[in-house]
PDB file of C-alpha atoms in Angstrom:
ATOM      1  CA  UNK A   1     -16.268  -6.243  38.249  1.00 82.00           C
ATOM      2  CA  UNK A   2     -12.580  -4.778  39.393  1.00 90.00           C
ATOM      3  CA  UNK A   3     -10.466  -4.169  37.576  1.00 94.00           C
ATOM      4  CA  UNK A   4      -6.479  -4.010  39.071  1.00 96.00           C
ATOM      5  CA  UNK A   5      -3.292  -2.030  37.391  1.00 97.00           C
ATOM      6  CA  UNK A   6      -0.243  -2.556  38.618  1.00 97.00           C
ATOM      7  CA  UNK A   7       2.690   0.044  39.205  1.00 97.00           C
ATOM      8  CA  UNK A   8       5.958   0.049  40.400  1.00 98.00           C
ATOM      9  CA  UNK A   9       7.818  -3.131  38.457  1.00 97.00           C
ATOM     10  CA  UNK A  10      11.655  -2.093  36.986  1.00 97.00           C
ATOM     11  CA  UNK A  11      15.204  -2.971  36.598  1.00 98.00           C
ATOM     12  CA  UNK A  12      17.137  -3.179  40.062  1.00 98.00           C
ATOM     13  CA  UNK A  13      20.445  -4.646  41.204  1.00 98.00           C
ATOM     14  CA  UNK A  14      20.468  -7.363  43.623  1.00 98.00           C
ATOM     15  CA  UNK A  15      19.870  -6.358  47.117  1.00 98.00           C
ATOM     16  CA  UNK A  16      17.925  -3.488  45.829  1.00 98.00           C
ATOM     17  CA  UNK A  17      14.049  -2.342  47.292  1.00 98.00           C
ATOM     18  CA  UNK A  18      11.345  -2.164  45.088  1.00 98.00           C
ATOM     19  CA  UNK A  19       7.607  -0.895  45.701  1.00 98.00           C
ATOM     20  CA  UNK A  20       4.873  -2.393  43.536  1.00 98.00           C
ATOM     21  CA  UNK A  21       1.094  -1.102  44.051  1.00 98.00           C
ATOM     22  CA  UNK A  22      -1.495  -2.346  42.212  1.00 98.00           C
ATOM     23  CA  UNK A  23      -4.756   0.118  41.988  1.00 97.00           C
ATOM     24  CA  UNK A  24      -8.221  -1.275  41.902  1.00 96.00           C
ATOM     25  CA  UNK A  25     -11.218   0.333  40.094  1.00 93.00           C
ATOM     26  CA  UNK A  26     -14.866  -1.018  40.576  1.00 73.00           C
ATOM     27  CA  UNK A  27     -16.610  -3.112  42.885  1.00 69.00           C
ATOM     28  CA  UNK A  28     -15.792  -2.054  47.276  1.00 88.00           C
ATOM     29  CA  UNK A  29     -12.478  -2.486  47.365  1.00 93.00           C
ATOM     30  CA  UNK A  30     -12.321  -3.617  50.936  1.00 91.00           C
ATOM     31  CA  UNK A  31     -14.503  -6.346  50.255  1.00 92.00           C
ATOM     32  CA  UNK A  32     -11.433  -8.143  48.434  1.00 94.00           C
ATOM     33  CA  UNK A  33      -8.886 -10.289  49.472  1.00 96.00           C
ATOM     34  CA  UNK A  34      -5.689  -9.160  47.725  1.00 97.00           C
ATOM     35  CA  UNK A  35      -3.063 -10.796  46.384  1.00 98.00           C
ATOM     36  CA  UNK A  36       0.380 -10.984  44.584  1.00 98.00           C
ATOM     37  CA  UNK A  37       1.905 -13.717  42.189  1.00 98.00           C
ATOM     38  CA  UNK A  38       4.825 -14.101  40.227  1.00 98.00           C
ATOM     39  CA  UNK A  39       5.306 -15.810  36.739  1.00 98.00           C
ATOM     40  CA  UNK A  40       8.463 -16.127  35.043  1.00 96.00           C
ATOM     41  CA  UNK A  41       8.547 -17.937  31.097  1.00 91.00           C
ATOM     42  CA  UNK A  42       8.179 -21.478  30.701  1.00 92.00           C
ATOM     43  CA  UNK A  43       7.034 -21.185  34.656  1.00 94.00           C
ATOM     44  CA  UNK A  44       3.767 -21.968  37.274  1.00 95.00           C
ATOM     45  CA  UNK A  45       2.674 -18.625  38.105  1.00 95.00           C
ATOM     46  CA  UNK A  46       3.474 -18.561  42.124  1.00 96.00           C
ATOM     47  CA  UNK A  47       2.063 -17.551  44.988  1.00 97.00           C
ATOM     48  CA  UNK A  48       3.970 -14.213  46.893  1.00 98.00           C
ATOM     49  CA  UNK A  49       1.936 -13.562  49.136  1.00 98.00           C
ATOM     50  CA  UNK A  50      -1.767 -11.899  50.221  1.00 97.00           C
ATOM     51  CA  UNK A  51      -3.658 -10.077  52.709  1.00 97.00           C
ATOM     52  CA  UNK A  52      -7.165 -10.327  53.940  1.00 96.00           C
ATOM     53  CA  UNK A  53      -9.719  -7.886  53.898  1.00 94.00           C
ATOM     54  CA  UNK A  54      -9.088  -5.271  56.524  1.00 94.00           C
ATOM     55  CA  UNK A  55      -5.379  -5.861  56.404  1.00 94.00           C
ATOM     56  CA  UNK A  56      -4.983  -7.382  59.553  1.00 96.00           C
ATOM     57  CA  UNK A  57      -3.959 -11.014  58.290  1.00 97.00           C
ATOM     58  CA  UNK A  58      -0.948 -11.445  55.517  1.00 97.00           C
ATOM     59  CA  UNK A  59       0.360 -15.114  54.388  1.00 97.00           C
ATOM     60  CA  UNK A  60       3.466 -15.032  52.142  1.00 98.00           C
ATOM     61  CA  UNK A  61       5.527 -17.630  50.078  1.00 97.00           C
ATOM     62  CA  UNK A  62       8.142 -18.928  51.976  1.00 97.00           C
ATOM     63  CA  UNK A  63      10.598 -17.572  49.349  1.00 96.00           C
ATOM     64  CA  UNK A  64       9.792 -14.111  50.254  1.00 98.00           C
ATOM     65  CA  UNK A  65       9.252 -14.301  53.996  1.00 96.00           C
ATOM     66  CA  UNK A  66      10.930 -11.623  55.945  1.00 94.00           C
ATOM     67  CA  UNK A  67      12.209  -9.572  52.607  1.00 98.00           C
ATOM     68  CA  UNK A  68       8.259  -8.620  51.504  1.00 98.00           C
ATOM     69  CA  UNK A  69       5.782  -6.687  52.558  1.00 98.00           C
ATOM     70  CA  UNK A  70       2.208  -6.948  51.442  1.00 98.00           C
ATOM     71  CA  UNK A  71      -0.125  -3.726  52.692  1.00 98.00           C
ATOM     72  CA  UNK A  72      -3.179  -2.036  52.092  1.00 97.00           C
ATOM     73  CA  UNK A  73      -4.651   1.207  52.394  1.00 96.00           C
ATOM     74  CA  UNK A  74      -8.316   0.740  51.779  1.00 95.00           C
ATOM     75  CA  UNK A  75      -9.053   4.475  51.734  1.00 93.00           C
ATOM     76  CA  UNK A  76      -6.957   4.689  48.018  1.00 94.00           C
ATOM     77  CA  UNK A  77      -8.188   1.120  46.586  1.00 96.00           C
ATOM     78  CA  UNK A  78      -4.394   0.111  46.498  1.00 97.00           C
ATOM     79  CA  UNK A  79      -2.426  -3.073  47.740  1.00 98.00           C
ATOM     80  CA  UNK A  80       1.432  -2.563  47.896  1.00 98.00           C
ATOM     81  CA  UNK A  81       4.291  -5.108  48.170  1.00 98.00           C
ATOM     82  CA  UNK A  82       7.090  -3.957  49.506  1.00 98.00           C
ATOM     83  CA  UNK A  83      10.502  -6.235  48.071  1.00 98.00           C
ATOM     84  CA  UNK A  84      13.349  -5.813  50.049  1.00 98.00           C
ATOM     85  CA  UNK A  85      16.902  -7.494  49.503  1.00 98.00           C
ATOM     86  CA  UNK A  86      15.928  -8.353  45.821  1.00 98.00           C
ATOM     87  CA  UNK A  87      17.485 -11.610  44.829  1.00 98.00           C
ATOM     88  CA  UNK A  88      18.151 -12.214  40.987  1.00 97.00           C
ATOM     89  CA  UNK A  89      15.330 -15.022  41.445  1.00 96.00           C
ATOM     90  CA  UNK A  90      12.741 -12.450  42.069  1.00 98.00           C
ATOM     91  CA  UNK A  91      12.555 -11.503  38.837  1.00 98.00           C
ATOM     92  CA  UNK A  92       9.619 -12.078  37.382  1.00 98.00           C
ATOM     93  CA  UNK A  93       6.528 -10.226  36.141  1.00 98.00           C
ATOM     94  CA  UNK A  94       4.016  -9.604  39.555  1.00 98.00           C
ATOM     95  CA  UNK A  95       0.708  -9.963  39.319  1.00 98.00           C
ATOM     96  CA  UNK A  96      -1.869  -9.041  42.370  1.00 98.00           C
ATOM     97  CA  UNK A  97      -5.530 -10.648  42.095  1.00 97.00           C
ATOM     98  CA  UNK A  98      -8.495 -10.188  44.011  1.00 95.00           C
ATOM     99  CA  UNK A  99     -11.286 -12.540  45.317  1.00 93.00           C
ATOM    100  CA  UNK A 100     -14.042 -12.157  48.230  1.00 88.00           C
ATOM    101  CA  UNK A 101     -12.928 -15.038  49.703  1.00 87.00           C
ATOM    102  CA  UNK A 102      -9.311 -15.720  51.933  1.00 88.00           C
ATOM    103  CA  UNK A 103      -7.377 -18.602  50.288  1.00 85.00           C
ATOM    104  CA  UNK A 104      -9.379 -19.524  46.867  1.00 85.00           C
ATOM    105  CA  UNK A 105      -8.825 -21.943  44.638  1.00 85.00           C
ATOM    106  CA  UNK A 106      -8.681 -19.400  42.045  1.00 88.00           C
ATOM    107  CA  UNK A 107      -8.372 -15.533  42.083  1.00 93.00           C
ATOM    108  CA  UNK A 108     -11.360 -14.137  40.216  1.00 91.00           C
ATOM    109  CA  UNK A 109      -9.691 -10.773  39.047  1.00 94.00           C
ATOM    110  CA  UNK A 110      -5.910 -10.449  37.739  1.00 96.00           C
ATOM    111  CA  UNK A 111      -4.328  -7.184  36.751  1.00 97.00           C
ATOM    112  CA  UNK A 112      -2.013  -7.140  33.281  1.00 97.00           C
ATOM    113  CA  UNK A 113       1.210  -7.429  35.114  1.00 97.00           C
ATOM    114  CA  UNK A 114       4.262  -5.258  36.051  1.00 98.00           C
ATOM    115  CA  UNK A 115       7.734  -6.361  34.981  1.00 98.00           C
ATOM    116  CA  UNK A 116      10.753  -6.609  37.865  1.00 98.00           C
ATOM    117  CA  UNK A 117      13.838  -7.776  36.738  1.00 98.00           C
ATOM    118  CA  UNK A 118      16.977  -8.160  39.429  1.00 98.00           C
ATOM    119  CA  UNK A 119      20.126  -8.261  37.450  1.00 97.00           C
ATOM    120  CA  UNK A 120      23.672  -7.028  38.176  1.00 95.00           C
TER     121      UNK A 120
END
C-alpha cells in the first residue's frame, strides 16, 4: 500500500507560480511511477503530467507543456509540480497517483486532492 497527500494547492492570480508536492507513505517509493491529474466539476479527470521512476523521463499534457514542472526527490518520498504562468483554466483540484508501471491504464494509488484555483 501507499498512501499520497498532497500539499501546496491555493488561490493565485493569473500568471502566478504555484508548487504542489504530494508526500508518499508506504511501500519503496522509488519503485513508483508518479503522477499528476486534474479534475474540475462536471469534468474527465486529466492527465498533467508524470515522471518515471528514477526521474529521468517526464511526459506532460500538452496544455501544460513548457509552464510545468514535474520532479522528484526520492530521498523525501515526494513528487513536486512546479505551475508556472497559471492560466485561469488551471484551476482545478490536482491529484498525483502512483503505479509500478510507466503509462497504465489506471493509476493504482490516488491521494485526496489539493485545491488550486487561478482567479483575478
Amino acid at each position: 500500500q501507499v498512501q499520497l497527500v498532497e500539499s501546496g494547492g491555493g488561490l493565485v492570480r493569473p500568471g502566478d507560480s504555484l508548487r504542489l508536492a504530494c508526500e508518499a507513505s508506504g511501500r519503496t517509493f522509488s519503485s513508483y511511477v508518479m503522477a499528476w491529474f486534474r479534475q474540475t466539476p462536471g469534468k474527465e479527470r486529466e492527465f498533467v503530467a508524470a515522471i518515471s521512476w528514477n526521474g529521468r523521463t517526464t511526459t506532460y499534457a500538452d496544455s501544460v507543456k513548457a509552464r510545468f514542472t514535474i520532479s522528484r526527490d526520492n530521498a523525501k518520498n515526494t513528487v513536486y509540480l512546479q505551475m508556472n504562468n497559471l492560466k485561469t483554466e488551471d484551476t482545478a483540484v490536482y491529484y498525483c497517483a502512483a503505479h509500478s508501471a510507466w503509462a497504465p491504464k489506471e493509476y493504482d494509488y490516488w491521494g485526496q486532492g489539493t485545491q488550486v484555483t487561478v482567479s483575478s
